[in-house]
Amino acid sequence: MTMTASITPVSDTGARIIEAADALYYARGFQAVGMDEVRSVAGVSLKRLYQEFPSKEALVLAVLRSRHAMWDSGIARAVQAASSPRDKLLAIYDYLSSWFGDESFRGCGFINAFGELGTVFPSVAELAREHKDSFQRYVADLVSAAGAPAQLAPQLALLAEGAQTTAAISGNADSAAHARAAAETLIDAALHA
Amino acid sequence: MTMTASITPVSDTGARIIEAADALYYARGFQAVGMDEVRSVAGVSLKRLYQEFPSKEALVLAVLRSRHAMWDSGIARAVQAASSPRDKLLAIYDYLSSWFGDESFRGCGFINAFGELGTVFPSVAELAREHKDSFQRYVADLVSAAGAPAQLAPQLALLAEGAQTTAAISGNADSAAHARAAAETLIDAALHA
DNA sequence: CACTGTAGAGAACGTTCGTTCTCGATGTCA
DNA sequence: TGACATCGAGAACGAACGTTCTCTACAGTG
């Protein structure tokens, strides 16, 4: 799975810059990648880069917003492909599994951004919080549609979060299957309660 | 809970440096903290700093090793205080809950380090992998002592990982309770199978 | 053709970083 | 006391960063 921006970019050039910056930041971290390298990979001039994104912080935020949109649409696509409410919940972990298989996978970009920039850029911490919040609400809607008690939702979300960091650090995708199996147990227990 | 180094330090000065560097790195990220700030907070000269740790990479690795030792001893203390095998498993989440309550809590230091430095310093990625591996083995031992099937262990570990990142980004400690509740469900389901 | 505005290439600027070097003060042992 | 090692304070160095500025080329318009 290669992530490419699909949501209405500010401009064509802006999208190319975001795509290049996202790949570089995600692979190596934010502080390790300079504006000049982004400029070089994106194939634009430094002047153009700064007229699209007036600072590195602005570029980082744009990258995170694009990542959020790709996450949302990827999950939504996987969930819509499932038929039963129970399968829709489990589709989350199938989506994770295919993501973890990507050779460039290196964990959740928001967790990485939060750890590296959360203190120095409060706007980054806020965006990460919004992203995780939105995921929690999405899971809560699916849980509610499945007729399961509300407290199941944060539990299923925890499994997804844990699977992402575990897969990133261990370097293998097994955690998606473990999360899926645990989710099945939790869902069934909640429905039979 | 304030984390202070408790394991045999290389030297008294080395321990002070590690403690200062750990607090700074954990609070603001690694690249955002320079050697000079570590020197200043630790109250040592730059010369002494470099003779204890010949490079920033060496200091970062020492900080991570100290964090690993504190994590291990903190978990072990909480687990030993519980009596039944089931309660020993749940003690992990009680330990997390008290950690999340610390005002300085900002997620798992190894996940943060992996995201920021994992690519640029392979040694950091390896240390993070070892840390998570050691935790997985520890949980597996507790699961085995409880007479539960082995596949329960990675599921319980996922809950712990997810709770850490969720607590960090959301800024509240509820995820520990959610993880504990989910763990109870998974344990009971595994024991009644 | 002249004129004007815009663009790209990249030099330049000021700051910060990791690391090393200098220098003066202090302490130790014969 | 004097010779010598050791130390802290901080200057210094080279590299890299984020950001801005300069210069040249050229497109479009009369």
mmCIF file with all atom_site columns, N, CA and C in Angstrom, chain A residues 169, chain B residues 1 3-8 18 22 26 30 59-77 95 99 107-111 113 123-139 161 164:
data_model
loop_
_atom_site.group_PDB
_atom_site.id
_atom_site.type_symbol
_atom_site.label_atom_id
_atom_site.label_alt_id
_atom_site.label_comp_id
_atom_site.label_asym_id
_atom_site.label_entity_id
_atom_site.label_seq_id
_atom_site.pdbx_PDB_ins_code
_atom_site.Cartn_x
_atom_site.Cartn_y
_atom_site.Cartn_z
_atom_site.occupancy
_atom_site.B_iso_or_equiv
_atom_site.pdbx_formal_charge
_atom_site.auth_seq_id
_atom_site.auth_comp_id
_atom_site.auth_asym_id
_atom_site.auth_atom_id
_atom_site.pdbx_PDB_model_num
ATOM 1   N N  . ILE A 1 169 ? 7.878  -1.538  15.748 1.00 0.00 ? 169 ILE A N  1
ATOM 2   C CA . ILE A 1 169 ? 9.132  -1.809  16.439 1.00 0.00 ? 169 ILE A CA 1
ATOM 3   C C  . ILE A 1 169 ? 9.614  -3.234  16.197 1.00 0.00 ? 169 ILE A C  1
ATOM 4   N N  . MET B 1 1   ? 4.650  9.211   40.316 1.00 0.00 ? 1   MET B N  1
ATOM 5   C CA . MET B 1 1   ? 5.809  8.347   40.174 1.00 0.00 ? 1   MET B CA 1
ATOM 6   C C  . MET B 1 1   ? 6.940  9.089   39.489 1.00 0.00 ? 1   MET B C  1
ATOM 7   N N  . MET B 1 3   ? 10.672 8.858   38.061 1.00 0.00 ? 3   MET B N  1
ATOM 8   C CA . MET B 1 3   ? 11.644 7.829   37.733 1.00 0.00 ? 3   MET B CA 1
ATOM 9   C C  . MET B 1 3   ? 13.047 8.286   38.058 1.00 0.00 ? 3   MET B C  1
ATOM 10  N N  . THR B 1 4   ? 13.701 7.565   38.933 1.00 0.00 ? 4   THR B N  1
ATOM 11  C CA . THR B 1 4   ? 15.094 7.862   39.230 1.00 0.00 ? 4   THR B CA 1
ATOM 12  C C  . THR B 1 4   ? 15.896 6.587   39.034 1.00 0.00 ? 4   THR B C  1
ATOM 13  N N  . ALA B 1 5   ? 17.086 6.765   38.498 1.00 0.00 ? 5   ALA B N  1
ATOM 14  C CA . ALA B 1 5   ? 17.910 5.590   38.235 1.00 0.00 ? 5   ALA B CA 1
ATOM 15  C C  . ALA B 1 5   ? 18.194 4.856   39.540 1.00 0.00 ? 5   ALA B C  1
ATOM 16  N N  . SER B 1 6   ? 18.022 3.554   39.509 1.00 0.00 ? 6   SER B N  1
ATOM 17  C CA . SER B 1 6   ? 18.259 2.802   40.728 1.00 0.00 ? 6   SER B CA 1
ATOM 18  C C  . SER B 1 6   ? 19.228 1.659   40.486 1.00 0.00 ? 6   SER B C  1
ATOM 19  N N  . ILE B 1 7   ? 19.580 1.440   39.244 1.00 0.00 ? 7   ILE B N  1
ATOM 20  C CA . ILE B 1 7   ? 20.474 0.325   38.967 1.00 0.00 ? 7   ILE B CA 1
ATOM 21  C C  . ILE B 1 7   ? 21.910 0.788   38.864 1.00 0.00 ? 7   ILE B C  1
ATOM 22  N N  . THR B 1 8   ? 22.767 -0.008  39.380 1.00 0.00 ? 8   THR B N  1
ATOM 23  C CA . THR B 1 8   ? 24.217 0.219   39.399 1.00 0.00 ? 8   THR B CA 1
ATOM 24  C C  . THR B 1 8   ? 24.707 1.128   38.281 1.00 0.00 ? 8   THR B C  1
ATOM 25  N N  . ILE B 1 18  ? 22.688 10.848  33.300 1.00 0.00 ? 18  ILE B N  1
ATOM 26  C CA . ILE B 1 18  ? 21.611 10.052  32.701 1.00 0.00 ? 18  ILE B CA 1
ATOM 27  C C  . ILE B 1 18  ? 20.255 10.549  33.182 1.00 0.00 ? 18  ILE B C  1
ATOM 28  N N  . ASP B 1 22  ? 17.674 12.032  30.617 1.00 0.00 ? 22  ASP B N  1
ATOM 29  C CA . ASP B 1 22  ? 16.414 11.313  30.469 1.00 0.00 ? 22  ASP B CA 1
ATOM 30  C C  . ASP B 1 22  ? 15.225 12.258  30.604 1.00 0.00 ? 22  ASP B C  1
ATOM 31  N N  . TYR B 1 26  ? 12.978 12.960  27.364 1.00 0.00 ? 26  TYR B N  1
ATOM 32  C CA . TYR B 1 26  ? 11.606 12.449  27.446 1.00 0.00 ? 26  TYR B CA 1
ATOM 33  C C  . TYR B 1 26  ? 10.594 13.587  27.310 1.00 0.00 ? 26  TYR B C  1
ATOM 34  N N  . PHE B 1 30  ? 14.547 14.045  21.480 1.00 0.00 ? 30  PHE B N  1
ATOM 35  C CA . PHE B 1 30  ? 16.006 13.910  21.514 1.00 0.00 ? 30  PHE B CA 1
ATOM 36  C C  . PHE B 1 30  ? 16.705 15.022  20.745 1.00 0.00 ? 30  PHE B C  1
ATOM 37  N N  . LEU B 1 59  ? 25.056 8.559   24.851 1.00 0.00 ? 59  LEU B N  1
ATOM 38  C CA . LEU B 1 59  ? 24.226 9.047   25.959 1.00 0.00 ? 59  LEU B CA 1
ATOM 39  C C  . LEU B 1 59  ? 22.775 8.601   25.782 1.00 0.00 ? 59  LEU B C  1
ATOM 40  N N  . VAL B 1 60  ? 22.281 8.721   24.569 1.00 0.00 ? 60  VAL B N  1
ATOM 41  C CA . VAL B 1 60  ? 20.901 8.286   24.307 1.00 0.00 ? 60  VAL B CA 1
ATOM 42  C C  . VAL B 1 60  ? 20.737 6.806   24.640 1.00 0.00 ? 60  VAL B C  1
ATOM 43  N N  . LEU B 1 61  ? 21.683 5.998   24.227 1.00 0.00 ? 61  LEU B N  1
ATOM 44  C CA . LEU B 1 61  ? 21.585 4.563   24.510 1.00 0.00 ? 61  LEU B CA 1
ATOM 45  C C  . LEU B 1 61  ? 21.624 4.305   26.013 1.00 0.00 ? 61  LEU B C  1
ATOM 46  N N  . ALA B 1 62  ? 22.461 5.040   26.730 1.00 0.00 ? 62  ALA B N  1
ATOM 47  C CA . ALA B 1 62  ? 22.527 4.855   28.181 1.00 0.00 ? 62  ALA B CA 1
ATOM 48  C C  . ALA B 1 62  ? 21.203 5.245   28.829 1.00 0.00 ? 62  ALA B C  1
ATOM 49  N N  . VAL B 1 63  ? 20.600 6.321   28.347 1.00 0.00 ? 63  VAL B N  1
ATOM 50  C CA . VAL B 1 63  ? 19.302 6.752   28.866 1.00 0.00 ? 63  VAL B CA 1
ATOM 51  C C  . VAL B 1 63  ? 18.255 5.665   28.626 1.00 0.00 ? 63  VAL B C  1
ATOM 52  N N  . LEU B 1 64  ? 18.255 5.107   27.435 1.00 0.00 ? 64  LEU B N  1
ATOM 53  C CA . LEU B 1 64  ? 17.262 4.075   27.126 1.00 0.00 ? 64  LEU B CA 1
ATOM 54  C C  . LEU B 1 64  ? 17.496 2.821   27.976 1.00 0.00 ? 64  LEU B C  1
ATOM 55  N N  . ARG B 1 65  ? 18.749 2.472   28.186 1.00 0.00 ? 65  ARG B N  1
ATOM 56  C CA . ARG B 1 65  ? 19.022 1.304   29.025 1.00 0.00 ? 65  ARG B CA 1
ATOM 57  C C  . ARG B 1 65  ? 18.538 1.544   30.445 1.00 0.00 ? 65  ARG B C  1
ATOM 58  N N  . SER B 1 66  ? 18.710 2.763   30.930 1.00 0.00 ? 66  SER B N  1
ATOM 59  C CA . SER B 1 66  ? 18.234 3.076   32.275 1.00 0.00 ? 66  SER B CA 1
ATOM 60  C C  . SER B 1 66  ? 16.703 3.029   32.330 1.00 0.00 ? 66  SER B C  1
ATOM 61  N N  . ARG B 1 67  ? 16.062 3.520   31.282 1.00 0.00 ? 67  ARG B N  1
ATOM 62  C CA . ARG B 1 67  ? 14.606 3.461   31.232 1.00 0.00 ? 67  ARG B CA 1
ATOM 63  C C  . ARG B 1 67  ? 14.108 2.013   31.217 1.00 0.00 ? 67  ARG B C  1
ATOM 64  N N  . HIS B 1 68  ? 14.812 1.198   30.505 1.00 0.00 ? 68  HIS B N  1
ATOM 65  C CA . HIS B 1 68  ? 14.413 -0.212  30.452 1.00 0.00 ? 68  HIS B CA 1
ATOM 66  C C  . HIS B 1 68  ? 14.507 -0.839  31.844 1.00 0.00 ? 68  HIS B C  1
ATOM 67  N N  . ALA B 1 69  ? 15.571 -0.547  32.548 1.00 0.00 ? 69  ALA B N  1
ATOM 68  C CA . ALA B 1 69  ? 15.746 -1.132  33.884 1.00 0.00 ? 69  ALA B CA 1
ATOM 69  C C  . ALA B 1 69  ? 14.657 -0.637  34.832 1.00 0.00 ? 69  ALA B C  1
ATOM 70  N N  . MET B 1 70  ? 14.309 0.642   34.723 1.00 0.00 ? 70  MET B N  1
ATOM 71  C CA . MET B 1 70  ? 13.259 1.171   35.607 1.00 0.00 ? 70  MET B CA 1
ATOM 72  C C  . MET B 1 70  ? 11.901 0.560   35.282 1.00 0.00 ? 70  MET B C  1
ATOM 73  N N  . TRP B 1 71  ? 11.646 0.370   34.011 1.00 0.00 ? 71  TRP B N  1
ATOM 74  C CA . TRP B 1 71  ? 10.388 -0.259  33.598 1.00 0.00 ? 71  TRP B CA 1
ATOM 75  C C  . TRP B 1 71  ? 10.331 -1.685  34.154 1.00 0.00 ? 71  TRP B C  1
ATOM 76  N N  . ASP B 1 72  ? 11.371 -2.428  33.946 1.00 0.00 ? 72  ASP B N  1
ATOM 77  C CA . ASP B 1 72  ? 11.408 -3.802  34.425 1.00 0.00 ? 72  ASP B CA 1
ATOM 78  C C  . ASP B 1 72  ? 11.166 -3.874  35.933 1.00 0.00 ? 72  ASP B C  1
ATOM 79  N N  . SER B 1 73  ? 11.873 -3.037  36.678 1.00 0.00 ? 73  SER B N  1
ATOM 80  C CA . SER B 1 73  ? 11.748 -3.156  38.133 1.00 0.00 ? 73  SER B CA 1
ATOM 81  C C  . SER B 1 73  ? 10.390 -2.636  38.594 1.00 0.00 ? 73  SER B C  1
ATOM 82  N N  . GLY B 1 74  ? 9.857  -1.622  37.923 1.00 0.00 ? 74  GLY B N  1
ATOM 83  C CA . GLY B 1 74  ? 8.534  -1.120  38.297 1.00 0.00 ? 74  GLY B CA 1
ATOM 84  C C  . GLY B 1 74  ? 7.450  -2.162  38.072 1.00 0.00 ? 74  GLY B C  1
ATOM 85  N N  . ILE B 1 75  ? 7.491  -2.803  36.918 1.00 0.00 ? 75  ILE B N  1
ATOM 86  C CA . ILE B 1 75  ? 6.511  -3.850  36.617 1.00 0.00 ? 75  ILE B CA 1
ATOM 87  C C  . ILE B 1 75  ? 6.670  -5.008  37.601 1.00 0.00 ? 75  ILE B C  1
ATOM 88  N N  . ALA B 1 76  ? 7.897  -5.426  37.824 1.00 0.00 ? 76  ALA B N  1
ATOM 89  C CA . ALA B 1 76  ? 8.129  -6.579  38.697 1.00 0.00 ? 76  ALA B CA 1
ATOM 90  C C  . ALA B 1 76  ? 7.612  -6.296  40.107 1.00 0.00 ? 76  ALA B C  1
ATOM 91  N N  . ARG B 1 77  ? 7.807  -5.088  40.583 1.00 0.00 ? 77  ARG B N  1
ATOM 92  C CA . ARG B 1 77  ? 7.334  -4.726  41.924 1.00 0.00 ? 77  ARG B CA 1
ATOM 93  C C  . ARG B 1 77  ? 5.804  -4.814  41.978 1.00 0.00 ? 77  ARG B C  1
ATOM 94  N N  . TYR B 1 95  ? -0.098 -0.827  37.195 1.00 0.00 ? 95  TYR B N  1
ATOM 95  C CA . TYR B 1 95  ? 1.180  -0.112  37.121 1.00 0.00 ? 95  TYR B CA 1
ATOM 96  C C  . TYR B 1 95  ? 1.095  0.984   36.056 1.00 0.00 ? 95  TYR B C  1
ATOM 97  N N  . TRP B 1 99  ? 1.489  5.139   36.436 1.00 0.00 ? 99  TRP B N  1
ATOM 98  C CA . TRP B 1 99  ? 2.468  5.847   35.595 1.00 0.00 ? 99  TRP B CA 1
ATOM 99  C C  . TRP B 1 99  ? 1.775  6.961   34.802 1.00 0.00 ? 99  TRP B C  1
ATOM 100 N N  . GLY B 1 107 ? 4.114  9.128   27.214 1.00 0.00 ? 107 GLY B N  1
ATOM 101 C CA . GLY B 1 107 ? 4.187  7.939   26.377 1.00 0.00 ? 107 GLY B CA 1
ATOM 102 C C  . GLY B 1 107 ? 5.400  7.073   26.671 1.00 0.00 ? 107 GLY B C  1
ATOM 103 N N  . CYS B 1 108 ? 5.519  6.013   25.897 1.00 0.00 ? 108 CYS B N  1
ATOM 104 C CA . CYS B 1 108 ? 6.641  5.098   26.073 1.00 0.00 ? 108 CYS B CA 1
ATOM 105 C C  . CYS B 1 108 ? 7.897  5.705   25.446 1.00 0.00 ? 108 CYS B C  1
ATOM 106 N N  . GLY B 1 109 ? 8.936  5.834   26.249 1.00 0.00 ? 109 GLY B N  1
ATOM 107 C CA . GLY B 1 109 ? 10.167 6.438   25.764 1.00 0.00 ? 109 GLY B CA 1
ATOM 108 C C  . GLY B 1 109 ? 10.791 5.685   24.603 1.00 0.00 ? 109 GLY B C  1
ATOM 109 N N  . PHE B 1 110 ? 10.544 4.407   24.531 1.00 0.00 ? 110 PHE B N  1
ATOM 110 C CA . PHE B 1 110 ? 11.133 3.613   23.450 1.00 0.00 ? 110 PHE B CA 1
ATOM 111 C C  . PHE B 1 110 ? 10.388 3.832   22.136 1.00 0.00 ? 110 PHE B C  1
ATOM 112 N N  . ILE B 1 111 ? 9.078  3.968   22.230 1.00 0.00 ? 111 ILE B N  1
ATOM 113 C CA . ILE B 1 111 ? 8.312  4.272   21.023 1.00 0.00 ? 111 ILE B CA 1
ATOM 114 C C  . ILE B 1 111 ? 8.714  5.647   20.502 1.00 0.00 ? 111 ILE B C  1
ATOM 115 N N  . ALA B 1 113 ? 11.542 7.184   21.008 1.00 0.00 ? 113 ALA B N  1
ATOM 116 C CA . ALA B 1 113 ? 12.912 7.105   20.488 1.00 0.00 ? 113 ALA B CA 1
ATOM 117 C C  . ALA B 1 113 ? 12.938 6.407   19.140 1.00 0.00 ? 113 ALA B C  1
ATOM 118 N N  . SER B 1 123 ? 21.083 1.481   16.264 1.00 0.00 ? 123 SER B N  1
ATOM 119 C CA . SER B 1 123 ? 21.236 0.945   17.624 1.00 0.00 ? 123 SER B CA 1
ATOM 120 C C  . SER B 1 123 ? 20.031 1.284   18.487 1.00 0.00 ? 123 SER B C  1
ATOM 121 N N  . VAL B 1 124 ? 19.417 2.425   18.240 1.00 0.00 ? 124 VAL B N  1
ATOM 122 C CA . VAL B 1 124 ? 18.213 2.807   18.987 1.00 0.00 ? 124 VAL B CA 1
ATOM 123 C C  . VAL B 1 124 ? 17.053 1.900   18.618 1.00 0.00 ? 124 VAL B C  1
ATOM 124 N N  . ALA B 1 125 ? 16.901 1.634   17.329 1.00 0.00 ? 125 ALA B N  1
ATOM 125 C CA . ALA B 1 125 ? 15.833 0.733   16.886 1.00 0.00 ? 125 ALA B CA 1
ATOM 126 C C  . ALA B 1 125 ? 16.021 -0.649  17.507 1.00 0.00 ? 125 ALA B C  1
ATOM 127 N N  . GLU B 1 126 ? 17.259 -1.089  17.567 1.00 0.00 ? 126 GLU B N  1
ATOM 128 C CA . GLU B 1 126 ? 17.513 -2.421  18.126 1.00 0.00 ? 126 GLU B CA 1
ATOM 129 C C  . GLU B 1 126 ? 17.186 -2.457  19.610 1.00 0.00 ? 126 GLU B C  1
ATOM 130 N N  . LEU B 1 127 ? 17.553 -1.400  20.325 1.00 0.00 ? 127 LEU B N  1
ATOM 131 C CA . LEU B 1 127 ? 17.257 -1.362  21.760 1.00 0.00 ? 127 LEU B CA 1
ATOM 132 C C  . LEU B 1 127 ? 15.752 -1.339  21.999 1.00 0.00 ? 127 LEU B C  1
ATOM 133 N N  . ALA B 1 128 ? 15.034 -0.607  21.183 1.00 0.00 ? 128 ALA B N  1
ATOM 134 C CA . ALA B 1 128 ? 13.576 -0.576  21.325 1.00 0.00 ? 128 ALA B CA 1
ATOM 135 C C  . ALA B 1 128 ? 12.998 -1.966  21.087 1.00 0.00 ? 128 ALA B C  1
ATOM 136 N N  . ARG B 1 129 ? 13.506 -2.636  20.081 1.00 0.00 ? 129 ARG B N  1
ATOM 137 C CA . ARG B 1 129 ? 13.023 -3.984  19.775 1.00 0.00 ? 129 ARG B CA 1
ATOM 138 C C  . ARG B 1 129 ? 13.300 -4.911  20.964 1.00 0.00 ? 129 ARG B C  1
ATOM 139 N N  . GLU B 1 130 ? 14.483 -4.826  21.514 1.00 0.00 ? 130 GLU B N  1
ATOM 140 C CA . GLU B 1 130 ? 14.815 -5.676  22.662 1.00 0.00 ? 130 GLU B CA 1
ATOM 141 C C  . GLU B 1 130 ? 13.901 -5.376  23.853 1.00 0.00 ? 130 GLU B C  1
ATOM 142 N N  . HIS B 1 131 ? 13.640 -4.100  24.068 1.00 0.00 ? 131 HIS B N  1
ATOM 143 C CA . HIS B 1 131 ? 12.780 -3.721  25.195 1.00 0.00 ? 131 HIS B CA 1
ATOM 144 C C  . HIS B 1 131 ? 11.392 -4.332  25.031 1.00 0.00 ? 131 HIS B C  1
ATOM 145 N N  . LYS B 1 132 ? 10.809 -4.179  23.860 1.00 0.00 ? 132 LYS B N  1
ATOM 146 C CA . LYS B 1 132 ? 9.455  -4.699  23.641 1.00 0.00 ? 132 LYS B CA 1
ATOM 147 C C  . LYS B 1 132 ? 9.454  -6.227  23.679 1.00 0.00 ? 132 LYS B C  1
ATOM 148 N N  . ASP B 1 133 ? 10.498 -6.816  23.153 1.00 0.00 ? 133 ASP B N  1
ATOM 149 C CA . ASP B 1 133 ? 10.628 -8.268  23.193 1.00 0.00 ? 133 ASP B CA 1
ATOM 150 C C  . ASP B 1 133 ? 10.679 -8.776  24.631 1.00 0.00 ? 133 ASP B C  1
ATOM 151 N N  . SER B 1 134 ? 11.443 -8.067  25.441 1.00 0.00 ? 134 SER B N  1
ATOM 152 C CA . SER B 1 134 ? 11.582 -8.510  26.831 1.00 0.00 ? 134 SER B CA 1
ATOM 153 C C  . SER B 1 134 ? 10.237 -8.409  27.549 1.00 0.00 ? 134 SER B C  1
ATOM 154 N N  . PHE B 1 135 ? 9.467  -7.385  27.229 1.00 0.00 ? 135 PHE B N  1
ATOM 155 C CA . PHE B 1 135 ? 8.141  -7.261  27.843 1.00 0.00 ? 135 PHE B CA 1
ATOM 156 C C  . PHE B 1 135 ? 7.224  -8.395  27.377 1.00 0.00 ? 135 PHE B C  1
ATOM 157 N N  . GLN B 1 136 ? 7.271  -8.695  26.094 1.00 0.00 ? 136 GLN B N  1
ATOM 158 C CA . GLN B 1 136 ? 6.460  -9.796  25.573 1.00 0.00 ? 136 GLN B CA 1
ATOM 159 C C  . GLN B 1 136 ? 6.801  -11.099 26.284 1.00 0.00 ? 136 GLN B C  1
ATOM 160 N N  . ARG B 1 137 ? 8.068  -11.352 26.488 1.00 0.00 ? 137 ARG B N  1
ATOM 161 C CA . ARG B 1 137 ? 8.462  -12.595 27.166 1.00 0.00 ? 137 ARG B CA 1
ATOM 162 C C  . ARG B 1 137 ? 7.980  -12.595 28.607 1.00 0.00 ? 137 ARG B C  1
ATOM 163 N N  . TYR B 1 138 ? 8.048  -11.443 29.247 1.00 0.00 ? 138 TYR B N  1
ATOM 164 C CA . TYR B 1 138 ? 7.605  -11.360 30.639 1.00 0.00 ? 138 TYR B CA 1
ATOM 165 C C  . TYR B 1 138 ? 6.116  -11.669 30.744 1.00 0.00 ? 138 TYR B C  1
ATOM 166 N N  . VAL B 1 139 ? 5.317  -11.067 29.862 1.00 0.00 ? 139 VAL B N  1
ATOM 167 C CA . VAL B 1 139 ? 3.880  -11.334 29.867 1.00 0.00 ? 139 VAL B CA 1
ATOM 168 C C  . VAL B 1 139 ? 3.627  -12.811 29.560 1.00 0.00 ? 139 VAL B C  1
ATOM 169 N N  . GLU B 1 161 ? 0.471  -1.740  25.217 1.00 0.00 ? 161 GLU B N  1
ATOM 170 C CA . GLU B 1 161 ? 1.094  -0.793  24.281 1.00 0.00 ? 161 GLU B CA 1
ATOM 171 C C  . GLU B 1 161 ? 0.099  0.280   23.866 1.00 0.00 ? 161 GLU B C  1
ATOM 172 N N  . GLN B 1 164 ? -0.554 2.925   26.482 1.00 0.00 ? 164 GLN B N  1
ATOM 173 C CA . GLN B 1 164 ? 0.501  3.927   26.657 1.00 0.00 ? 164 GLN B CA 1
ATOM 174 C C  . GLN B 1 164 ? 0.378  5.052   25.639 1.00 0.00 ? 164 GLN B C  1
#
